[in-house]
Each structure stands twice: as C-alpha cells, then as structure tokens.
C-alpha cells in the first residue's frame, strides 16, 4: 500500500477511481444519455493486481458517478481490457423481454490469454458471462489481448481487432459469438528487430473532406531500455477483412506526452470520442497520490485534419470549449489549480508555470519548430527512479505547420494536457509539484489566456 500523499493531488475534472489502482479505460459506450466508463481496476491495493472492471457513468464526460465493480476475476482468469457493443438488433440473442443487451468483450488472462464475452440487461450495472467462453482460444501466442469490436460497414456484421504480440489479428462475426479470422495487420517496419509489444488496438473511420479514411490505433510497449510507452496511429483503409496502411503515410503519435497510454474510442456516439489512461506504465505504480493511483485523460474528440504534412488525427478535449472561448488575457498569477489556457505565439517561445519553491513546468515551441514540454524541475518530491529518469527527458514533437502557433491546454492539479496546432500535436503530462504552481511567465512573442474551471 502506498504512503499518504504529500498533498491532495486528486484532479477535479479528470476521472480517478474512488480509491486504489486504475489503468486502461474499457468498454467505452454510450446508451440512453449515459457515457459508460469501465476501467482496469484492482480494488485491494494502489498497485496493479488481479484485474477487475471498475465502472462509472456520466452525462457530460466531466462529472462521473461511481458504480459498483462490474466484473470480477473468474475461473478463466483476470478480466483484462476490452470493449462494449450495444446490441440494438439483438443479434447475440441475449436480449429478453425487449431489453437491449450491452455486450462486453474482454481478455480472460489465466494461464493463457483468451477472448471472452459477457452481457448486461440492466444498463451495464451487472453482467452475465457467456457460457460458451472463451469465444476465441489462444492461438499459441503469449500476448493475445484487448479485443475491440466495431461495426463492419463493408460486409455487415461486426469485426474485432485483437493484439497478438507484434501485430493485430482481425476477426468477423454476425452474431457476436462466433468469430472467424479475416486478416492481420503488422508487424510494421517502424518496430522491426526489437521486442515491441502491441496492446489496446482500435480501428475506426474518420471523415475527410472527400470521403473517409480508417485509423488504426496502437499502444506500444517500447523495449525496456527505452522504457517509454506510446500510442501511435496509422492511416489507411479497411476493406472489410483487414486494415491496409496508406502507402507513404508515416506512423504518428496520437499524443507524444509522457503520460498517455492504452486509450480507446466510444461505441455509439456520433463523434469519435476517445479516453486514454493518463499514465506512463513504467512508473504508474509509484505515484505520490495516496489512497488512489491512476487517472484518465479528459475525453477527446478525434477528427482528421488536413495539414501540409498530410492528413493527421486531431484531438480536442470535450466539455471545456466555453471556458476556452471565454479565456481572458492572463497576468502573472494563475487562476487556481484547475483552469484552461490558450497560448498564442510566433517563433520560438515558452510559457512557465511555477511557484516559490522553484518548481516549474515549461512548454512552448523551440528553435527547431517543435512543440515541447520540460518537466525536469516540475517537482522537488522524490517519486521513483524511473520517474526521475523520465522526468528529465526533453519531450518534443515537430510541428506539421510553420508560422504562428497556438496551444490549448487544461491544467488540473496534477495534470497538464496540451493540444498544439488544433490538436494535431498533443503532449499529456502528470505533474506533482509539492506546492501548487501559482505564477506564470512567458518568453518570446507569446500571449497567454486563462479560463477558470474550478466552479
Ligand atoms: C495495457 C494493458 C493491456 C491489458 C491490461 C492489463 O496497459 O497491459 O494490454 O489488457 O493493461 O491490466
């Protein structure tokens, strides 16, 4: 169990479990005005352990109501990450008395990893396991997990993408229970020659000006000596069986910040909504947060934006638009510990948020036209060896644009999410200053606007 927290780090508008450990978002779906957020949860300690699915619901993706734990480990193993489908046509046949089943897909992590399913007829509060589990046996691969199910617009029915060590396997079904393999994506050249582990794949279409393209999302464990975890995306097409990468389109990072992993998108929303675990798995268990450990990013809308470097996925945080649009030109004093910021700059320039203890975080655009964030002096607390190593890394992403720039951001006690150039370049960070940052200064041709979010 962790030590008491040196101060209250629990964010105001980012989701945390009531207590104990949390990792990946799971089973993201929208039904009857409610956004469901299930999550990897270990209710008996503040570090990773036998995985359950915790559960919360929200009407606006900012205010969450905690619900009872939805899934407990069973004879097939722990309940690893997965997804949800609202089975409106009742193709599964689980619906009785006219009730629409919510069907969830997850990995049973026992002596092997296999895919299983369960369904709920009470709005996602309690689940019945499918007696025919597992629905996909292990194909002889240790790491075989994180089923994400989506509608197949080409063949009808549903497809499922599952990560399988260094690639993804794709399956098709018409009744959600029987699955047939239709394709594979990967391995990819970017991760050749090393042991890169693929996790939490997702596959979905986004509109372009003339049609649509498909995006393949992947959370990747880089080799231990690099020790960083990232969520990447590829752009291409889905032919109904498999994902085909667009020739020449480079792999990109959905967010290049240090604390961003294992995200997934919602079922059942008109816009493509996404939430990630706001964490770096390598030090996620050593955070100084006391009775809870782990938080989610804000929900983000994903769209495709055309840039001079081609189509890129753009992320926009949900629910703070009004605060951003009404943001006022800021002075030296920060509006509090929960606020939005809009930074407009041209050329090399930076913003520093700091306090009298000498703790500070700096971000902006550097002399090579990269967005960057420097957390190296963000805290005087000693957190863990891995944290210390990573916190000293200079984190940056080349811009896709030239000229004037804008960064929108959300600061929430221990979290700073930054969205550069309309969200095509994002940097998400956890910060644990011993004392709150109170002040702001800028360098270069930069203006900062603040909007209070504490109400
Ligand atoms: C990603 C992950 C998933 C797995 C889950 C276990 O963080 O490793 O691949 O299903 O966490 O908690």
Short mmCIF file of C-alpha atoms and ligand atoms in Angstrom, two decimals:
data_model
loop_
_atom_site.label_atom_id
_atom_site.label_comp_id
_atom_site.label_asym_id
_atom_site.label_seq_id
_atom_site.Cartn_x
_atom_site.Cartn_y
_atom_site.Cartn_z
CA UNK A 1 0.00 0.00 0.00
CA UNK A 2 1.26 3.46 -0.79
CA UNK A 3 2.32 6.19 1.67
CA UNK A 4 -0.08 9.01 2.46
CA UNK A 5 0.03 11.68 -0.25
CA UNK A 6 2.24 14.71 0.48
CA UNK A 7 -0.77 16.82 -0.54
CA UNK A 8 -4.08 16.41 -2.34
CA UNK A 9 -3.20 15.56 -5.93
CA UNK A 10 -6.61 14.21 -6.97
CA UNK A 11 -7.65 16.08 -10.12
CA UNK A 12 -11.01 17.87 -10.26
CA UNK A 13 -12.26 17.04 -13.74
CA UNK A 14 -10.17 14.00 -14.64
CA UNK A 15 -11.56 10.62 -13.74
CA UNK A 16 -9.99 8.72 -10.84
CA UNK A 17 -11.23 5.59 -9.06
CA UNK A 18 -12.78 6.19 -5.62
CA UNK A 19 -9.67 4.51 -4.25
CA UNK A 20 -6.92 2.06 -5.22
CA UNK A 21 -5.47 1.15 -8.60
CA UNK A 22 -6.76 2.08 -12.07
CA UNK A 23 -5.33 1.54 -15.54
CA UNK A 24 -6.84 1.29 -19.07
CA UNK A 25 -10.31 2.58 -19.94
CA UNK A 26 -12.52 -0.35 -21.02
CA UNK A 27 -15.95 -0.96 -22.52
CA UNK A 28 -16.47 2.66 -23.57
CA UNK A 29 -20.04 3.01 -24.82
CA UNK A 30 -22.92 5.44 -24.88
CA UNK A 31 -26.53 4.47 -24.28
CA UNK A 32 -29.66 6.32 -23.15
CA UNK A 33 -27.87 9.58 -22.43
CA UNK A 34 -25.13 7.91 -20.41
CA UNK A 35 -21.46 7.56 -21.16
CA UNK A 36 -20.11 4.41 -19.58
CA UNK A 37 -16.52 4.18 -18.48
CA UNK A 38 -15.30 0.79 -17.32
CA UNK A 39 -11.68 0.54 -16.33
CA UNK A 40 -8.93 -1.84 -15.31
CA UNK A 41 -9.11 -1.82 -11.54
CA UNK A 42 -7.51 -3.56 -8.61
CA UNK A 43 -9.70 -2.72 -5.62
CA UNK A 44 -7.35 -4.09 -2.93
CA UNK A 45 -4.19 -2.09 -3.48
CA UNK A 46 -2.78 1.05 -5.07
CA UNK A 47 -0.58 -1.00 -7.41
CA UNK A 48 -1.53 -3.27 -10.33
CA UNK A 49 -3.01 -6.64 -9.24
CA UNK A 50 -5.79 -9.11 -10.19
CA UNK A 51 -7.79 -7.13 -12.70
CA UNK A 52 -11.47 -6.26 -12.31
CA UNK A 53 -13.57 -3.86 -14.35
CA UNK A 54 -14.44 -0.79 -12.31
CA UNK A 55 -17.38 1.26 -13.59
CA UNK A 56 -18.63 4.85 -13.72
CA UNK A 57 -21.25 6.76 -15.72
CA UNK A 58 -21.51 10.37 -16.82
CA UNK A 59 -23.88 12.61 -18.74
CA UNK A 60 -21.18 15.05 -19.87
CA UNK A 61 -17.85 13.19 -19.67
CA UNK A 62 -16.65 15.60 -16.96
CA UNK A 63 -18.71 14.64 -13.91
CA UNK A 64 -18.67 10.93 -13.12
CA UNK A 65 -20.83 8.85 -10.84
CA UNK A 66 -19.14 5.76 -9.44
CA UNK A 67 -20.97 2.45 -9.86
CA UNK A 68 -20.30 -0.95 -8.29
CA UNK A 69 -17.45 -3.04 -9.75
CA UNK A 70 -18.84 -4.63 -12.91
CA UNK A 71 -16.54 -7.64 -13.46
CA UNK A 72 -14.53 -9.79 -11.04
CA UNK A 73 -11.81 -12.31 -11.92
CA UNK A 74 -13.23 -15.80 -12.55
CA UNK A 75 -12.07 -19.36 -13.31
CA UNK A 76 -10.73 -18.25 -16.73
CA UNK A 77 -8.58 -15.58 -15.10
CA UNK A 78 -8.35 -11.87 -14.57
CA UNK A 79 -10.55 -9.52 -16.60
CA UNK A 80 -8.16 -7.67 -18.89
CA UNK A 81 -9.00 -4.82 -21.25
CA UNK A 82 -11.74 -4.84 -23.85
CA UNK A 83 -14.70 -3.08 -25.41
CA UNK A 84 -18.50 -2.85 -25.50
CA UNK A 85 -21.27 -3.07 -28.08
CA UNK A 86 -24.89 -2.00 -27.65
CA UNK A 87 -26.56 -4.86 -29.50
CA UNK A 88 -29.63 -2.99 -30.74
CA UNK A 89 -30.62 -5.68 -33.26
CA UNK A 90 -30.16 -8.37 -30.62
CA UNK A 91 -28.00 -10.41 -32.99
CA UNK A 92 -26.50 -12.08 -29.95
CA UNK A 93 -29.92 -13.26 -28.80
CA UNK A 94 -29.02 -12.21 -25.24
CA UNK A 95 -31.83 -9.65 -25.17
CA UNK A 96 -35.00 -10.88 -23.48
CA UNK A 97 -38.30 -9.08 -22.74
CA UNK A 98 -37.45 -6.46 -25.36
CA UNK A 99 -34.32 -5.39 -23.50
CA UNK A 100 -31.27 -4.30 -25.48
CA UNK A 101 -28.16 -6.15 -24.37
CA UNK A 102 -24.91 -4.37 -23.69
CA UNK A 103 -22.29 -6.91 -24.74
CA UNK A 104 -18.73 -6.62 -23.49
CA UNK A 105 -15.62 -8.30 -24.85
CA UNK A 106 -12.53 -8.75 -22.72
CA UNK A 107 -9.43 -10.85 -22.36
CA UNK A 108 -9.53 -13.65 -19.83
CA UNK A 109 -5.99 -13.62 -18.51
CA UNK A 110 -5.32 -17.01 -16.92
CA UNK A 111 -2.60 -19.50 -17.76
CA UNK A 112 -3.23 -18.25 -21.32
CA UNK A 113 -4.87 -15.16 -22.78
CA UNK A 114 -8.22 -15.83 -24.49
CA UNK A 115 -11.12 -13.63 -25.52
CA UNK A 116 -14.41 -13.81 -23.64
CA UNK A 117 -17.73 -12.02 -23.58
CA UNK A 118 -20.50 -11.13 -21.13
CA UNK A 119 -23.75 -9.20 -21.38
CA UNK A 120 -25.88 -6.89 -19.32
CA UNK A 121 -29.63 -6.36 -19.43
CA UNK A 122 -29.70 -3.70 -16.71
CA UNK A 123 -27.91 -0.82 -18.39
CA UNK A 124 -24.38 -2.07 -17.79
CA UNK A 125 -24.61 -2.47 -14.00
CA UNK A 126 -24.35 -6.26 -13.77
CA UNK A 127 -23.11 -8.80 -16.32
CA UNK A 128 -23.78 -12.45 -17.12
CA UNK A 129 -20.86 -14.33 -18.58
CA UNK A 130 -21.48 -16.13 -21.86
CA UNK A 131 -21.49 -19.86 -21.04
CA UNK A 132 -19.55 -20.58 -24.26
CA UNK A 133 -16.44 -18.61 -23.14
CA UNK A 134 -13.81 -18.29 -24.35
CA UNK A 135 -15.08 -17.11 -27.71
CA UNK A 136 -11.52 -17.08 -29.07
CA UNK A 137 -8.97 -19.66 -27.92
CA UNK A 138 -5.33 -18.72 -27.58
CA UNK A 139 -3.55 -19.29 -30.92
CA UNK A 140 -0.20 -20.10 -29.26
CA UNK A 141 0.86 -16.50 -28.58
CA UNK A 142 1.55 -15.34 -25.01
CA UNK A 143 0.33 -11.80 -25.52
CA UNK A 144 -3.06 -12.05 -27.19
CA UNK A 145 -5.48 -9.50 -25.87
CA UNK A 146 -7.60 -6.34 -25.73
CA UNK A 147 -10.48 -7.16 -28.13
CA UNK A 148 -12.05 -4.10 -29.70
CA UNK A 149 -15.32 -4.75 -31.53
CA UNK A 150 -16.77 -2.41 -34.16
CA UNK A 151 -19.41 -2.46 -36.87
CA UNK A 152 -18.16 -3.72 -40.22
CA UNK A 153 -19.63 -1.33 -42.82
CA UNK A 154 -18.24 -3.34 -45.76
CA UNK A 155 -19.51 -6.86 -45.08
CA UNK A 156 -22.12 -6.10 -42.45
CA UNK A 157 -21.90 -7.65 -39.01
CA UNK A 158 -19.02 -6.86 -36.70
CA UNK A 159 -15.27 -7.02 -36.70
CA UNK A 160 -12.90 -7.43 -33.79
CA UNK A 161 -9.29 -6.38 -33.61
CA UNK A 162 -7.08 -8.16 -31.08
CA UNK A 163 -3.42 -7.50 -30.35
CA UNK A 164 -1.18 -10.53 -30.80
CA UNK A 165 2.38 -9.75 -29.65
CA UNK A 166 3.86 -7.80 -32.61
CA UNK A 167 0.73 -7.49 -34.73
CA UNK A 168 -3.06 -7.30 -34.66
CA UNK A 169 -5.46 -10.06 -35.71
CA UNK A 170 -8.83 -9.17 -37.19
CA UNK A 171 -11.98 -11.32 -36.93
CA UNK A 172 -15.53 -11.13 -38.26
CA UNK A 173 -18.87 -12.20 -36.79
CA UNK A 174 -22.55 -11.81 -37.49
CA UNK A 175 -23.84 -12.88 -34.07
CA UNK A 176 -21.04 -11.54 -31.83
CA UNK A 177 -20.45 -15.07 -30.51
CA UNK A 178 -18.78 -16.90 -33.40
CA UNK A 179 -15.69 -15.28 -34.83
CA UNK A 180 -13.70 -16.07 -37.92
CA UNK A 181 -10.26 -14.66 -38.64
CA UNK A 182 -10.19 -12.40 -41.71
CA UNK A 183 -6.80 -10.68 -41.57
CA UNK A 184 -3.77 -9.37 -39.78
CA UNK A 185 -2.07 -6.01 -39.60
CA UNK A 186 1.63 -5.88 -38.70
CA UNK A 187 4.39 -6.30 -37.82
CA UNK A 188 5.42 -2.87 -39.13
CA UNK A 189 8.83 -1.62 -40.24
CA UNK A 190 8.92 1.04 -37.50
CA UNK A 191 9.10 -1.66 -34.85
CA UNK A 192 11.39 -4.13 -36.61
CA UNK A 193 14.13 -6.07 -34.88
CA UNK A 194 13.13 -5.45 -31.27
CA UNK A 195 10.60 -6.83 -28.87
CA UNK A 196 7.83 -4.29 -29.21
CA UNK A 197 4.59 -5.42 -27.66
CA UNK A 198 1.32 -4.27 -29.20
CA UNK A 199 -1.57 -3.50 -26.85
CA UNK A 200 -5.06 -2.00 -26.99
CA UNK A 201 -5.61 -1.77 -30.76
CA UNK A 202 -8.56 0.18 -32.16
CA UNK A 203 -9.81 0.63 -35.71
CA UNK A 204 -12.36 3.22 -36.87
CA UNK A 205 -13.25 5.54 -39.76
CA UNK A 206 -12.91 9.34 -39.71
CA UNK A 207 -14.27 11.73 -42.31
CA UNK A 208 -12.01 13.59 -44.70
CA UNK A 209 -13.06 16.44 -46.99
CA UNK A 210 -13.86 13.97 -49.74
CA UNK A 211 -14.73 10.70 -48.03
CA UNK A 212 -13.30 8.77 -45.15
CA UNK A 213 -10.12 7.10 -44.02
CA UNK A 214 -9.60 4.48 -41.36
CA UNK A 215 -7.33 4.95 -38.39
CA UNK A 216 -5.55 2.10 -36.67
CA UNK A 217 -4.59 2.95 -33.07
CA UNK A 218 -1.96 1.07 -31.21
CA UNK A 219 -0.46 1.33 -27.76
CA UNK A 220 3.06 0.05 -27.86
CA UNK A 221 5.45 -1.02 -25.16
CA UNK A 222 8.84 0.05 -26.38
CA UNK A 223 11.79 -2.10 -25.28
CA UNK A 224 12.73 -1.87 -21.63
CA UNK A 225 15.91 0.13 -22.13
CA UNK A 226 13.93 2.91 -23.74
CA UNK A 227 11.19 2.35 -21.20
CA UNK A 228 8.60 4.53 -22.82
CA UNK A 229 5.09 3.66 -23.85
CA UNK A 230 3.30 5.43 -26.64
CA UNK A 231 0.02 5.44 -28.54
CA UNK A 232 0.63 5.53 -32.29
CA UNK A 233 -1.68 5.67 -35.24
CA UNK A 234 -1.63 4.62 -38.86
CA UNK A 235 -3.93 5.97 -41.56
CA UNK A 236 -5.34 3.72 -44.26
CA UNK A 237 -8.41 1.77 -45.34
CA UNK A 238 -10.42 -1.13 -44.03
CA UNK A 239 -11.55 -3.49 -46.79
CA UNK A 240 -13.92 -5.44 -44.55
CA UNK A 241 -11.30 -8.07 -43.73
CA UNK A 242 -8.15 -6.21 -42.79
CA UNK A 243 -6.51 -2.83 -42.39
CA UNK A 244 -4.40 -1.59 -45.29
CA UNK A 245 -1.96 1.14 -44.46
CA UNK A 246 -1.86 4.15 -46.80
CA UNK A 247 1.36 3.98 -48.80
CA UNK A 248 3.80 6.64 -47.67
CA UNK A 249 1.76 7.75 -44.65
CA UNK A 250 4.12 7.72 -41.67
CA UNK A 251 3.26 6.30 -38.30
CA UNK A 252 2.35 9.17 -35.99
CA UNK A 253 1.90 9.65 -32.27
CA UNK A 254 -1.63 10.38 -31.13
CA UNK A 255 -0.02 12.16 -28.19
CA UNK A 256 3.71 12.48 -27.63
CA UNK A 257 3.48 13.31 -23.93
CA UNK A 258 4.99 11.03 -21.32
CA UNK A 259 1.70 10.09 -19.63
CA UNK A 260 -0.64 8.73 -22.25
CA UNK A 261 -1.40 5.08 -22.91
CA UNK A 262 -3.91 2.32 -23.67
CA UNK A 263 -6.67 4.59 -24.93
CA UNK A 264 -9.77 3.54 -26.77
CA UNK A 265 -12.80 5.02 -28.54
CA UNK A 266 -16.51 5.02 -27.73
CA UNK A 267 -19.24 2.88 -29.20
CA UNK A 268 -22.48 4.66 -30.07
CA UNK A 269 -21.53 8.33 -30.29
CA UNK A 270 -21.94 10.44 -33.46
CA UNK A 271 -18.46 11.85 -32.97
CA UNK A 272 -15.41 9.68 -32.38
CA UNK A 273 -14.73 10.06 -28.67
CA UNK A 274 -11.60 8.77 -27.03
CA UNK A 275 -10.21 8.39 -23.50
CA UNK A 276 -6.74 7.20 -22.51
CA UNK A 277 -5.11 6.14 -19.27
CA UNK A 278 -3.13 9.22 -18.27
CA UNK A 279 0.00 7.41 -17.23
CA UNK A 280 3.40 6.09 -18.12
CA UNK A 281 3.12 2.39 -17.25
CA UNK A 282 6.77 2.22 -16.18
CA UNK A 283 6.24 4.47 -13.15
CA UNK A 284 2.44 4.42 -12.88
CA UNK A 285 2.55 2.35 -9.69
CA UNK A 286 4.85 4.77 -7.87
CA UNK A 287 2.82 7.97 -7.92
CA UNK A 288 2.63 10.04 -4.71
CA UNK A 289 -1.18 10.16 -4.73
CA UNK A 290 -2.01 8.23 -1.55
CA UNK A 291 -5.32 6.36 -1.48
CA UNK A 292 -5.81 6.23 -5.25
CA UNK A 293 -3.43 5.59 -8.11
CA UNK A 294 -4.18 6.34 -11.74
CA UNK A 295 -6.35 8.71 -13.73
CA UNK A 296 -7.84 9.09 -17.20
CA UNK A 297 -7.26 11.85 -19.72
CA UNK A 298 -10.21 14.09 -20.47
CA UNK A 299 -12.41 12.67 -23.19
CA UNK A 300 -11.27 13.91 -26.59
CA UNK A 301 -12.99 14.17 -29.94
CA UNK A 302 -10.87 12.71 -32.74
CA UNK A 303 -11.11 14.10 -36.28
CA UNK A 304 -8.89 14.08 -39.34
CA UNK A 305 -7.28 17.40 -40.28
CA UNK A 306 -5.54 18.15 -43.49
CA UNK A 307 -2.06 19.62 -42.80
CA UNK A 308 0.93 20.46 -45.03
CA UNK A 309 2.26 17.05 -43.96
CA UNK A 310 -0.92 15.18 -44.99
CA UNK A 311 -3.99 14.06 -43.03
CA UNK A 312 -3.38 13.90 -39.30
CA UNK A 313 -5.59 12.93 -36.39
CA UNK A 314 -6.56 15.95 -34.30
CA UNK A 315 -7.66 15.65 -30.65
CA UNK A 316 -9.90 18.14 -28.91
CA UNK A 317 -10.80 17.91 -25.22
CA UNK A 318 -14.54 17.64 -24.55
CA UNK A 319 -16.52 19.93 -22.27
CA UNK A 320 -14.17 22.89 -21.89
CA UNK A 321 -14.90 24.76 -25.12
CA UNK A 322 -16.81 27.54 -23.34
CA UNK A 323 -14.03 28.12 -20.82
CA UNK A 324 -11.50 28.25 -23.65
CA UNK A 325 -13.50 30.63 -25.82
CA UNK A 326 -14.10 32.93 -22.84
CA UNK A 327 -10.48 32.83 -21.64
CA UNK A 328 -9.04 36.21 -20.61
CA UNK A 329 -5.60 37.58 -21.20
CA UNK A 330 -3.57 36.36 -18.22
CA UNK A 331 -1.16 38.12 -15.93
CA UNK A 332 1.47 36.71 -13.64
CA UNK A 333 -0.95 34.96 -11.30
CA UNK A 334 -2.57 31.66 -12.18
CA UNK A 335 -6.36 31.47 -11.78
CA UNK A 336 -6.10 28.50 -9.42
CA UNK A 337 -5.30 24.82 -9.74
CA UNK A 338 -7.88 23.93 -12.37
CA UNK A 339 -8.01 26.07 -15.48
CA UNK A 340 -7.84 26.14 -19.26
CA UNK A 341 -5.19 28.07 -21.11
CA UNK A 342 -4.77 29.25 -24.65
CA UNK A 343 -1.29 30.25 -25.76
CA UNK A 344 -0.77 32.17 -29.00
CA UNK A 345 2.78 32.52 -30.21
CA UNK A 346 5.01 33.12 -33.14
CA UNK A 347 8.53 31.73 -33.46
CA UNK A 348 10.46 30.36 -30.53
CA UNK A 349 8.61 30.98 -27.27
CA UNK A 350 7.59 29.42 -24.00
CA UNK A 351 5.30 29.51 -21.00
CA UNK A 352 6.48 28.67 -17.50
CA UNK A 353 4.10 27.77 -14.68
CA UNK A 354 5.96 27.97 -11.38
CA UNK A 355 5.90 28.52 -7.63
CA UNK A 356 8.14 29.98 -4.96
CA UNK A 357 9.67 26.55 -4.19
CA UNK A 358 11.50 26.63 -7.52
CA UNK A 359 9.17 24.02 -9.04
CA UNK A 360 8.18 24.73 -12.63
CA UNK A 361 6.93 23.27 -15.88
CA UNK A 362 7.91 24.87 -19.19
CA UNK A 363 6.30 24.34 -22.59
CA UNK A 364 6.12 26.03 -25.95
CA UNK A 365 7.85 25.95 -29.33
CA UNK A 366 11.63 25.57 -29.58
CA UNK A 367 14.13 26.84 -32.16
CA UNK A 368 13.53 23.77 -34.38
CA UNK A 369 9.77 24.46 -34.60
CA UNK A 370 8.96 21.59 -32.21
CA UNK A 371 6.29 21.71 -29.54
CA UNK A 372 7.97 20.73 -26.31
CA UNK A 373 7.45 20.27 -22.62
CA UNK A 374 10.15 20.28 -19.97
CA UNK A 375 9.15 18.69 -16.66
CA UNK A 376 12.68 18.35 -15.34
CA UNK A 377 12.07 20.81 -12.48
CA UNK A 378 8.35 20.15 -12.06
CA UNK A 379 8.65 18.78 -8.54
CA UNK A 380 11.05 18.67 -5.63
CA UNK A 381 9.47 15.41 -4.46
CA UNK A 382 11.43 12.26 -4.91
CA UNK A 383 9.00 9.90 -6.65
CA UNK A 384 10.83 6.87 -8.10
CA UNK A 385 13.95 6.06 -10.08
CA UNK A 386 12.08 5.51 -13.36
CA UNK A 387 10.09 8.65 -12.81
CA UNK A 388 13.25 10.64 -12.21
CA UNK A 389 14.85 9.26 -15.37
CA UNK A 390 11.83 10.04 -17.49
CA UNK A 391 11.04 13.40 -15.98
CA UNK A 392 14.44 14.59 -17.14
CA UNK A 393 13.73 13.66 -20.75
CA UNK A 394 13.07 16.56 -23.06
CA UNK A 395 9.79 15.71 -24.77
CA UNK A 396 9.10 17.30 -28.14
CA UNK A 397 7.20 16.83 -31.39
CA UNK A 398 7.91 18.53 -34.74
CA UNK A 399 5.01 20.74 -35.83
CA UNK A 400 3.17 19.90 -39.04
CA UNK A 401 2.77 23.64 -39.69
CA UNK A 402 5.06 26.66 -39.99
CA UNK A 403 4.48 30.17 -38.65
CA UNK A 404 2.18 31.31 -35.86
CA UNK A 405 1.09 28.65 -33.41
CA UNK A 406 -1.50 28.03 -30.75
CA UNK A 407 -1.55 25.66 -27.82
CA UNK A 408 -4.78 24.97 -25.93
CA UNK A 409 -4.33 23.34 -22.58
CA UNK A 410 -6.07 22.05 -19.50
CA UNK A 411 -4.34 22.21 -16.14
CA UNK A 412 -5.96 20.17 -13.39
CA UNK A 413 -3.95 19.96 -10.15
CA UNK A 414 -1.64 17.12 -11.22
CA UNK A 415 -2.30 17.03 -14.93
CA UNK A 416 -1.39 19.20 -17.91
CA UNK A 417 -2.82 18.25 -21.31
CA UNK A 418 -1.56 20.33 -24.22
CA UNK A 419 -3.12 20.47 -27.71
CA UNK A 420 -0.94 22.22 -30.28
CA UNK A 421 -1.99 23.36 -33.77
CA UNK A 422 -5.69 22.40 -33.39
CA UNK A 423 -4.80 19.21 -31.56
CA UNK A 424 -2.65 17.65 -34.27
CA UNK A 425 0.24 17.66 -31.80
CA UNK A 426 -0.56 16.74 -28.20
CA UNK A 427 1.58 16.46 -25.08
CA UNK A 428 -0.03 14.99 -21.95
CA UNK A 429 1.78 15.14 -18.64
CA UNK A 430 1.39 14.29 -14.99
CA UNK A 431 2.92 16.81 -12.59
CA UNK A 432 3.34 16.53 -8.83
CA UNK A 433 4.59 19.88 -7.54
CA UNK A 434 4.94 19.81 -3.76
CA UNK A 435 3.15 23.17 -3.68
CA UNK A 436 0.68 24.33 -6.33
CA UNK A 437 2.12 26.41 -9.15
CA UNK A 438 0.91 29.95 -8.58
CA UNK A 439 2.56 32.06 -11.27
CA UNK A 440 3.11 32.30 -14.98
CA UNK A 441 5.79 33.90 -17.11
CA UNK A 442 6.43 33.86 -20.85
CA UNK A 443 9.37 34.13 -23.17
CA UNK A 444 9.32 35.24 -26.79
CA UNK A 445 6.38 36.55 -28.77
CA UNK A 446 3.75 34.77 -26.69
CA UNK A 447 0.38 35.64 -25.17
CA UNK A 448 -1.45 33.51 -22.61
CA UNK A 449 -5.18 33.49 -21.90
CA UNK A 450 -6.71 31.73 -18.89
CA UNK A 451 -10.19 30.47 -18.11
CA UNK A 452 -11.13 29.25 -14.67
CA UNK A 453 -12.53 25.73 -14.35
CA UNK A 454 -12.77 25.48 -10.58
CA UNK A 455 -16.56 26.00 -10.42
C1 LIG B 1 -2.29 -2.08 -21.18
C2 LIG B 1 -2.53 -3.50 -20.64
C3 LIG B 1 -3.43 -4.28 -21.58
C4 LIG B 1 -4.02 -5.32 -20.64
C5 LIG B 1 -4.17 -4.53 -19.37
C6 LIG B 1 -3.99 -5.33 -18.11
O1 LIG B 1 -1.99 -1.18 -20.16
O2 LIG B 1 -1.29 -4.15 -20.46
O3 LIG B 1 -2.77 -4.84 -22.69
O4 LIG B 1 -5.23 -5.83 -21.10
O5 LIG B 1 -3.24 -3.48 -19.42
O6 LIG B 1 -4.30 -4.57 -16.98
#
